[in-house]
Amino acid sequence: MAGGRDPIEVRFRLFDGTDIGPNNHAPSTTVAALKELVLARWPQDKDIVPKSVNDVKLISAGRILENNRTLAESRVPLGEVPGGVITMHVVVHPPQADKSGFQSKTQTKVQSGTQAWLVLC
C-alpha cells in the first residue's frame, strides 16, 4: 500500500451468512460510517432489522470495532492477503437492560405483518 491511501475492500457478513458487499472504502472511513452503510444496505427481507448504528457491532479478527476509529486504525494486518477482501461480521444487539436488570419491551416484526410485544429476559 502506498502510504496507506489505497482503498480497503470490505465485506460485511450478516448473522445468517449472507453478505453486504464487498465494496472499497477509504482507510480514513470511520467505523460509525461503515455501520451507516450497513444500515442503508440492510436486506429488507430479514426478520431482524437494526434501527440505528447503536444496535450494530462490527467484529474484525475477533475484535469489536469502536465507532470513532478509522478503518485503517481498526484493521489487523496479520494474516491479511495483499489485495484481499476483509470480512467483518455484523452482530445486531438486543435492547439494553434497564436499571432493574430486566429487558425492556420492544416492538418486533412478525411474519404476518402485524405487531407483537416481545419481552426478553
Short mmCIF file of C-alpha atoms in Angstrom, two decimals:
data_model
loop_
_atom_site.label_atom_id
_atom_site.label_comp_id
_atom_site.label_asym_id
_atom_site.label_seq_id
_atom_site.Cartn_x
_atom_site.Cartn_y
_atom_site.Cartn_z
CA MET A 1 0.00 0.00 0.00
CA ALA A 2 1.33 3.39 -0.95
CA GLY A 3 1.26 5.30 2.33
CA GLY A 4 -1.93 3.58 3.46
CA ARG A 5 -4.10 5.50 0.97
CA ASP A 6 -5.21 2.56 -1.17
CA PRO A 7 -8.86 1.62 -0.76
CA ILE A 8 -9.61 -1.29 1.55
CA GLU A 9 -12.07 -3.89 0.29
CA VAL A 10 -14.55 -4.93 2.98
CA ARG A 11 -17.40 -7.46 3.04
CA PHE A 12 -19.97 -7.46 5.85
CA ARG A 13 -21.16 -10.93 6.89
CA LEU A 14 -24.60 -10.93 8.47
CA PHE A 15 -25.80 -13.31 11.20
CA ASP A 16 -27.41 -15.69 8.69
CA GLY A 17 -24.32 -15.99 6.48
CA THR A 18 -25.40 -13.55 3.77
CA ASP A 19 -23.11 -10.70 2.75
CA ILE A 20 -23.28 -7.00 2.06
CA GLY A 21 -20.51 -6.09 -0.36
CA PRO A 22 -17.65 -6.37 -0.92
CA ASN A 23 -17.02 -2.66 -1.50
CA ASN A 24 -13.95 -0.44 -1.43
CA HIS A 25 -13.60 2.09 1.39
CA ALA A 26 -11.04 4.77 2.11
CA PRO A 27 -8.74 3.96 5.04
CA SER A 28 -9.99 7.17 6.72
CA THR A 29 -13.60 5.87 6.83
CA THR A 30 -14.83 5.62 10.41
CA VAL A 31 -16.44 2.52 11.86
CA ALA A 32 -19.57 4.61 12.51
CA ALA A 33 -19.73 5.44 8.77
CA LEU A 34 -19.36 1.73 7.94
CA LYS A 35 -22.27 0.95 10.26
CA GLU A 36 -24.38 3.61 8.50
CA LEU A 37 -23.57 1.88 5.21
CA VAL A 38 -24.62 -1.50 6.64
CA LEU A 39 -27.93 0.01 7.84
CA ALA A 40 -28.57 1.62 4.45
CA ARG A 41 -27.92 -1.65 2.60
CA TRP A 42 -29.59 -3.99 5.11
CA PRO A 43 -31.72 -6.58 3.24
CA GLN A 44 -35.42 -5.81 3.72
CA ASP A 45 -36.42 -9.49 3.85
CA LYS A 46 -34.67 -10.13 7.20
CA ASP A 47 -36.68 -10.75 10.39
CA ILE A 48 -34.08 -8.91 12.47
CA VAL A 49 -33.54 -5.31 11.38
CA PRO A 50 -31.30 -2.91 13.33
CA LYS A 51 -32.83 0.52 13.87
CA SER A 52 -29.64 2.54 14.49
CA VAL A 53 -25.85 2.24 14.50
CA ASN A 54 -26.09 1.61 18.24
CA ASP A 55 -27.87 -1.68 17.50
CA VAL A 56 -24.95 -2.89 15.35
CA LYS A 57 -21.50 -4.15 16.31
CA LEU A 58 -18.80 -4.81 13.72
CA ILE A 59 -16.28 -7.51 14.52
CA SER A 60 -12.99 -7.94 12.69
CA ALA A 61 -10.37 -10.53 13.64
CA GLY A 62 -12.24 -11.23 16.89
CA ARG A 63 -12.30 -7.58 18.00
CA ILE A 64 -15.36 -5.34 18.40
CA LEU A 65 -14.58 -2.18 16.47
CA GLU A 66 -15.05 1.24 18.08
CA ASN A 67 -17.23 3.84 16.29
CA ASN A 68 -14.67 6.65 16.48
CA ARG A 69 -11.81 4.61 14.99
CA THR A 70 -10.98 4.61 11.29
CA LEU A 71 -10.80 1.58 9.07
CA ALA A 72 -7.02 1.97 8.88
CA GLU A 73 -6.75 2.04 12.69
CA SER A 74 -9.07 -0.95 13.08
CA ARG A 75 -7.58 -3.38 10.60
CA VAL A 76 -5.35 -6.21 11.72
CA PRO A 77 -2.58 -6.72 9.12
CA LEU A 78 -1.57 -10.11 10.46
CA GLY A 79 -2.94 -12.78 8.17
CA GLU A 80 -4.32 -10.38 5.56
CA VAL A 81 -3.55 -11.15 1.96
CA PRO A 82 -2.48 -8.06 -0.02
CA GLY A 83 -5.39 -7.06 -2.22
CA GLY A 84 -7.69 -9.46 -0.36
CA VAL A 85 -11.16 -8.78 0.99
CA ILE A 86 -11.58 -8.17 4.73
CA THR A 87 -14.69 -9.82 6.17
CA MET A 88 -16.30 -8.00 9.08
CA HIS A 89 -19.02 -9.79 11.00
CA VAL A 90 -22.19 -7.87 11.83
CA VAL A 91 -23.89 -8.51 15.16
CA VAL A 92 -27.27 -6.99 15.98
CA HIS A 93 -27.65 -6.30 19.68
CA PRO A 94 -30.93 -6.85 21.52
CA PRO A 95 -32.30 -3.91 23.52
CA GLN A 96 -30.23 -2.98 26.57
CA ALA A 97 -31.46 -3.97 30.03
CA ASP A 98 -32.92 -1.26 32.21
CA LYS A 99 -31.51 -0.44 35.67
CA SER A 100 -33.59 -3.16 37.35
CA GLY A 101 -31.82 -5.77 35.22
CA PHE A 102 -34.85 -6.66 33.09
CA GLN A 103 -35.05 -6.19 29.34
CA SER A 104 -37.48 -3.52 28.21
CA LYS A 105 -40.44 -4.31 25.97
CA THR A 106 -39.61 -3.87 22.30
CA GLN A 107 -41.74 -3.88 19.20
CA THR A 108 -40.77 -6.60 16.73
CA LYS A 109 -41.71 -7.51 13.16
CA VAL A 110 -43.87 -10.60 12.81
CA GLN A 111 -44.22 -12.64 9.58
CA SER A 112 -47.93 -11.82 9.17
CA GLY A 113 -47.18 -8.09 9.15
CA THR A 114 -48.91 -7.48 12.48
CA GLN A 115 -47.08 -6.18 15.52
CA ALA A 116 -46.47 -8.00 18.77
CA TRP A 117 -44.74 -7.25 22.03
CA LEU A 118 -41.79 -9.39 22.91
CA VAL A 119 -40.37 -9.43 26.43
CA LEU A 120 -36.74 -10.55 26.59
CA CYS A 121 -35.38 -11.69 29.93
#
